[in-house]
Coordinates of C-alpha atoms in Angstrom, one line a residue:
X1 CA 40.3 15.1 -0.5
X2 CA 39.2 11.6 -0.3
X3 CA 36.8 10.1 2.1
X4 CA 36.7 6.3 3.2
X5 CA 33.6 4.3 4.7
X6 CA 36.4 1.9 5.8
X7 CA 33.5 0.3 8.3
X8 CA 30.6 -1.0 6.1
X9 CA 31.7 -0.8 2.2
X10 CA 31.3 -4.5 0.5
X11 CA 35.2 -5.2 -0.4
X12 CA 37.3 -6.4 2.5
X13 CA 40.7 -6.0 1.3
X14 CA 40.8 -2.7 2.3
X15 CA 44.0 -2.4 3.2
X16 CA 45.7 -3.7 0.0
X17 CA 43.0 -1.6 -2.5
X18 CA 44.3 1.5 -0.5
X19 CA 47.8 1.3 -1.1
X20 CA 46.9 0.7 -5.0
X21 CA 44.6 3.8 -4.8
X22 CA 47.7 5.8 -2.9
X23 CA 49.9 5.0 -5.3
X24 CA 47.7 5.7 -8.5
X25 CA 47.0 8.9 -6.6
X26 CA 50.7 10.0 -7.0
X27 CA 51.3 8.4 -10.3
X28 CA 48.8 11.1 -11.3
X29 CA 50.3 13.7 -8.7
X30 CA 47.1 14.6 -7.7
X31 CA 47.3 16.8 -4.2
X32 CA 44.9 15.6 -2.0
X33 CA 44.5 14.7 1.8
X34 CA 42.4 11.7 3.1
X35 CA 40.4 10.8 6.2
X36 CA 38.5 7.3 7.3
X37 CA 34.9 7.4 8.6
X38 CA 34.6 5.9 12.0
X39 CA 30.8 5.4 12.0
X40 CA 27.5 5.4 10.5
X41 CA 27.2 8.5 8.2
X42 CA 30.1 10.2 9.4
X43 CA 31.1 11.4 5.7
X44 CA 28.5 14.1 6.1
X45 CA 30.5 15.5 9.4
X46 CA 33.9 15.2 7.1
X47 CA 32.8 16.9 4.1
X48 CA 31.3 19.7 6.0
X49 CA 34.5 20.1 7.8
X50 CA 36.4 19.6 4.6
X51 CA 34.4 22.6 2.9
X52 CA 34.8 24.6 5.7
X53 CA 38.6 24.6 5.4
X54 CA 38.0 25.3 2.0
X55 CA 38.8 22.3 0.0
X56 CA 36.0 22.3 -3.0
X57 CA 37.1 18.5 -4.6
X58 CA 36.0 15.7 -2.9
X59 CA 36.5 12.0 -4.0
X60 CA 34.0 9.6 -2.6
X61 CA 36.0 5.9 -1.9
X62 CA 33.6 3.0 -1.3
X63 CA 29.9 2.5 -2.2
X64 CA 26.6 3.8 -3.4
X65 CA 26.3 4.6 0.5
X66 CA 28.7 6.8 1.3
X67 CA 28.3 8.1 -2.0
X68 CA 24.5 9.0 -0.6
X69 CA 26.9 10.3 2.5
X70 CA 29.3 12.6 0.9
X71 CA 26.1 14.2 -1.3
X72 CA 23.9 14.9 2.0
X73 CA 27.2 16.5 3.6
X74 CA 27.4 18.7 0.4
X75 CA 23.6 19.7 0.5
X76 CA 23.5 20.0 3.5
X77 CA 26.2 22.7 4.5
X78 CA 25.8 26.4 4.0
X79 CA 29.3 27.4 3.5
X80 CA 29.4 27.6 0.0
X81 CA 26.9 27.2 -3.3
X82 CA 26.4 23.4 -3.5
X83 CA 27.5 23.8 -7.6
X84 CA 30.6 24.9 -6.5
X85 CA 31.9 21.5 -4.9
X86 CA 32.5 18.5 -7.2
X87 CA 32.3 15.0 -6.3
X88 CA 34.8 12.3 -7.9
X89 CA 33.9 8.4 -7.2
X90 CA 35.8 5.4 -6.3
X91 CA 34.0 2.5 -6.9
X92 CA 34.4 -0.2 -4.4
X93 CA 31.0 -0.9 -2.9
X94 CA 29.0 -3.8 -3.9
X95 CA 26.2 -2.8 -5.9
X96 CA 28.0 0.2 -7.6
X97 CA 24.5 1.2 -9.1
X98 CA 25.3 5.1 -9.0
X99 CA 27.9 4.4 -11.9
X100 CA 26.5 2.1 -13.8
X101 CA 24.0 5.2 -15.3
X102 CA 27.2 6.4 -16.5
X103 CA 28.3 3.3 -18.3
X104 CA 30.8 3.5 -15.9
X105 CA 33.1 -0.1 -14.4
X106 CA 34.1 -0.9 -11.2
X107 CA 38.0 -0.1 -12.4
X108 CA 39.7 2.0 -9.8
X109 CA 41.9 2.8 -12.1
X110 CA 39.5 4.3 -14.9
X111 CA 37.7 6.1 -12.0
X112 CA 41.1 8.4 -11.5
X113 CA 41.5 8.8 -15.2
X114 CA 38.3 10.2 -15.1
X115 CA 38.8 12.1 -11.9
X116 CA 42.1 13.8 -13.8
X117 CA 40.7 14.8 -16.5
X118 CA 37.8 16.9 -14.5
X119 CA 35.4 15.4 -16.8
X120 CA 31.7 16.8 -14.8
X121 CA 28.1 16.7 -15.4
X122 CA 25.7 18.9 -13.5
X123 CA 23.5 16.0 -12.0
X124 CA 20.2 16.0 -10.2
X125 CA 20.3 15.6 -6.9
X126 CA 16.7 14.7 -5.1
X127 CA 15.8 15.9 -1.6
X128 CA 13.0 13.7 0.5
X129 CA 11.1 16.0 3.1
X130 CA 9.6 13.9 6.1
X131 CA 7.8 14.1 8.8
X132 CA 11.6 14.2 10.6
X133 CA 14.2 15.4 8.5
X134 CA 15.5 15.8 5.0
X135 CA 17.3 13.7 3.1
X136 CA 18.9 14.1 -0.4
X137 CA 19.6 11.4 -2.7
X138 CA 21.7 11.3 -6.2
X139 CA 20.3 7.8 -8.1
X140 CA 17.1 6.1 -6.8
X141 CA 14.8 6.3 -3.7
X142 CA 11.8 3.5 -3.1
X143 CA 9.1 2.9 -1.2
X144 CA 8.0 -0.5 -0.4
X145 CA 9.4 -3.6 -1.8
X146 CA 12.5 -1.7 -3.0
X147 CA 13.0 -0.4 0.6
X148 CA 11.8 -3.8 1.9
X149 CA 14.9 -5.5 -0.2
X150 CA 17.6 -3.2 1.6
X151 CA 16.4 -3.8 4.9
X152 CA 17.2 -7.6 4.5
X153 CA 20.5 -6.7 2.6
X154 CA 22.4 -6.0 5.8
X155 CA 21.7 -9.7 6.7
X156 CA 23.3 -11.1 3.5
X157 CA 26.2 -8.8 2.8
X158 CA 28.6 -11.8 3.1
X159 CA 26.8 -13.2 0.1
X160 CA 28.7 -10.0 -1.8
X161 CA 26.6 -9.5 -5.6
X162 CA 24.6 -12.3 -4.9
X163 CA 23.4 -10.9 -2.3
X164 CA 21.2 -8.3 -4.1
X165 CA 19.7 -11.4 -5.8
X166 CA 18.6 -13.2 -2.8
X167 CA 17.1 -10.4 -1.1
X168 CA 14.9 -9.9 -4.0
X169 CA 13.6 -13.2 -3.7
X170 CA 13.0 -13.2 -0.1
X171 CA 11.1 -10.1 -0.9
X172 CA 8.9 -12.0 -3.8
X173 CA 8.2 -14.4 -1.0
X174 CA 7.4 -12.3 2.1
X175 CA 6.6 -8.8 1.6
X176 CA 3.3 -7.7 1.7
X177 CA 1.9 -4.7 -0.3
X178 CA 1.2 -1.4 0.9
X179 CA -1.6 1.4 0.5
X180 CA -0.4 4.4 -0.4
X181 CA -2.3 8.2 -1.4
X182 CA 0.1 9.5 -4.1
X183 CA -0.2 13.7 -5.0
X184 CA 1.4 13.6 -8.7
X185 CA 1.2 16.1 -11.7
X186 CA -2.0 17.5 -9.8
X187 CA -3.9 14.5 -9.7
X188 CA -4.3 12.2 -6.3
X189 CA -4.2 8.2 -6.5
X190 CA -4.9 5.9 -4.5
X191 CA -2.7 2.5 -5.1
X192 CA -1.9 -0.9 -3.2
X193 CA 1.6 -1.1 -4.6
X194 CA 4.5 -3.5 -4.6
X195 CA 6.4 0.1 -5.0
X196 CA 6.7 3.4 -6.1
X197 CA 10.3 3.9 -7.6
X198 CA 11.3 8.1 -7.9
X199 CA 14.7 8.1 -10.2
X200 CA 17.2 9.9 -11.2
X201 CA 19.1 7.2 -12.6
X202 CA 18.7 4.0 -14.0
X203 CA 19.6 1.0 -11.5
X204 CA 19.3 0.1 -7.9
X205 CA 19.3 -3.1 -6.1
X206 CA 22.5 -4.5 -7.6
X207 CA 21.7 -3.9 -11.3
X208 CA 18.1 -3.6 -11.3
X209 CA 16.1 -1.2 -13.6
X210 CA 12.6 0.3 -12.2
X211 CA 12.8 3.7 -14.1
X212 CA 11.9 4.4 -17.5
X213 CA 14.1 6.9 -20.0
X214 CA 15.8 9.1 -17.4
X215 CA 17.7 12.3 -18.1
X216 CA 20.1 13.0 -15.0
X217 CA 19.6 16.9 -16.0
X218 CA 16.2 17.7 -16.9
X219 CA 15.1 18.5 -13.4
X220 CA 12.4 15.6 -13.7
X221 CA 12.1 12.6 -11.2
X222 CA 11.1 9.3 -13.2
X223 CA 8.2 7.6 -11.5
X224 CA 7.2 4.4 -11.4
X225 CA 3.9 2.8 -9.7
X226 CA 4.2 -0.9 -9.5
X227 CA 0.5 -1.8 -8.7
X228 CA -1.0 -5.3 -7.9
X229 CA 1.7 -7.1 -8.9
X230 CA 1.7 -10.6 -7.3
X231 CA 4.3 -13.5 -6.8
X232 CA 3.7 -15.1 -10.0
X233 CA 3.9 -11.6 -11.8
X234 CA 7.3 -11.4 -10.5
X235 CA 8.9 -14.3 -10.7
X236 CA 7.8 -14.6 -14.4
X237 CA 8.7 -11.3 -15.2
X238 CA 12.0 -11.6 -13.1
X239 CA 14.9 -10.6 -15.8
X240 CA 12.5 -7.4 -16.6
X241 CA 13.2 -6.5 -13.4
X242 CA 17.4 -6.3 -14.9
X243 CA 16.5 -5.5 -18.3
X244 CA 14.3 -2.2 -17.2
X245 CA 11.6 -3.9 -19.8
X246 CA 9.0 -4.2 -16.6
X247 CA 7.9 -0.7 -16.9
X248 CA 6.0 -2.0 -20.1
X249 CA 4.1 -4.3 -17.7
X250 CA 0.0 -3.7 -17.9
X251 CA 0.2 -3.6 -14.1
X252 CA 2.7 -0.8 -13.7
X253 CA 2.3 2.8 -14.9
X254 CA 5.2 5.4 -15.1
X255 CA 5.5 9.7 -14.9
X256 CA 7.7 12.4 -14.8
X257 CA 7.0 14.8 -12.5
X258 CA 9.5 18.1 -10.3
X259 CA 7.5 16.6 -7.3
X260 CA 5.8 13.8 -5.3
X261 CA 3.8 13.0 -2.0
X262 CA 3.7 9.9 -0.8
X263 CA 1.1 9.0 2.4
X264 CA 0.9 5.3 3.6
X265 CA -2.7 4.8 4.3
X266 CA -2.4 1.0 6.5
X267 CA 1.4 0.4 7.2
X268 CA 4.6 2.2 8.0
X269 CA 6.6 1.6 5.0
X270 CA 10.4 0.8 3.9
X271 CA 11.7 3.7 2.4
X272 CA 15.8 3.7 0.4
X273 CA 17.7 6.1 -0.4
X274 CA 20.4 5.1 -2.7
X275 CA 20.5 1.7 -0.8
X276 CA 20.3 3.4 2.3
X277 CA 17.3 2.4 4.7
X278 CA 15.2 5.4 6.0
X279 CA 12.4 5.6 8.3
X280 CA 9.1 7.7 8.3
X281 CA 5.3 8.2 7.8
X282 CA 5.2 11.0 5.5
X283 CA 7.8 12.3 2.9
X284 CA 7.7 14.6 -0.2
X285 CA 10.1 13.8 -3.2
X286 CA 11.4 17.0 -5.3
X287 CA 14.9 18.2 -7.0
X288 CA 17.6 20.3 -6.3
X289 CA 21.0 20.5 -8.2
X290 CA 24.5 19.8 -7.7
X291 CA 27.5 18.8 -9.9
X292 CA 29.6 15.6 -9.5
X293 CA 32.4 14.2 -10.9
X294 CA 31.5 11.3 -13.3

């Protein structure tokens, strides 16, 4: 079965890159069915359907946000156990950070090799509880800055990778930091943060590496609490912020932890979900399970 956020993924040959998909599809003669999205989170309608009917492979074709889609339809049905259902990806968003955990390219064609051989990994999946809704996630959720960078995203799209880049430093420039009460491991802070990054995998924002030593399967969100750290801090420390080597920063502390609470104290904050914009006051972070197709 393979799902399509035709509307909003980053690559806009569309058309062509389906035929290729189609025909690599039968080259491998897989059996599968397809269907295009027709608005904003629609996956999570489709896949419930799908599972309903009974299919129990779904291939994800696009982004890191209908990725983040396709999961929440999965956890969020009741038809079957969520480890039942695998999830194969097609990479053809523009950030792609899901797969880059994986070591993972943007090759369609790899992708279906994958997908053929049924190589799987019983991944991680988070869940966000707020003061609305929930919301799982499968790679990174932010609060702050992070969440601040995604909401100006969906003015620079056009700008493709690069985008990612400028947003970042729109951010340095503008965005103000928050007050947050943080429940972790038992013990209550009280921060003015940049951010507070809960991974499950290593990248987000187009490449970039908050998190510190994840495991995608030890039922542990990777924290990290990025305190007072101010323009200069940033702009020197800038290709940390790719490398991953700004968690070793004096001004940014990192856990492990099965579950967080996060209350804003002065400001409604940007929240992301695997480059997906959220809002709320109050959420909790934990971890369910479900396997996926890597």
């Amino acid at each position: 079965m393979v799902y399509n956020c035709k509307p909003s993924f980053g690559n806009k040959n569309f058309s062509k890159i389906w035929k290729k998909i189609e025909q690599l599809l039968k080259n491998k003669n897989l059996d599968y069915s397809f269907t295009f999205t027709q608005f904003s989170k629609h996956e999570i309608d489709l896949v419930q359907n799908a599972i309903k009917k009974g299919y129990r492979n779904i291939i994800s074709v696009g982004g890191d946000g209908t990725l983040h889609n396709v999961v929440n339809g999965v956890m969020l049905q009741r038809y079957v156990k969520t480890s039942n259902i695998t999830i194969g990806v097609l990479p053809l968003g523009t950030g792609n950070d899901w797969i880059k955990t994986y070591k993972q390219t943007n090759s369609i064609e790899k992708a279906l090799e994958i997908i053929s051989k049924k190589t799987t990994i019983l991944q991680d999946i988070g869940v966000i509880t707020t003061d609305k809704n929930t919301i799982y996630y499968n790679n990174v959720t932010g609060i702050g800055y992070d969440g601040y960078i995604v909401n100006k995203l969906k003015y620079l799209k056009k700008f493709g990778a690069l985008s990612y880049l400028l947003a970042g430093i729109y951010g340095l420039i503008f965005y103000k930091k928050s007050a947050y009460k943080i429940l972790i491991n038992n013990k209550e802070l009280k921060e003015k943060c940049l951010m507070v990054v809960c991974g499950i995998c290593k990248y987000s924002g187009g490449g970039m590496q908050f998190t510190k030593d994840v495991n995608t399967t030890d039922g542990l969100l990777d924290i990290t609490i990025a305190k007072n750290l101010n323009f200069l801090d940033l702009i020197i420390n800038l290709p940390k912020l790719y490398s991953g080597a700004i968690v070793n920063h004096k001004k940014v502390n990192t856990y492990k932890t099965s579950k967080i609470t996060v209350t804003p104290i002065n400001a409604k904050p940007f929240i992301q979900a695997d480059g997906e914009l959220l809002t709320s006051v109050n959420f909790k972070l934990a971890l369910y399970l479900k396997q996926l197709i890597l």
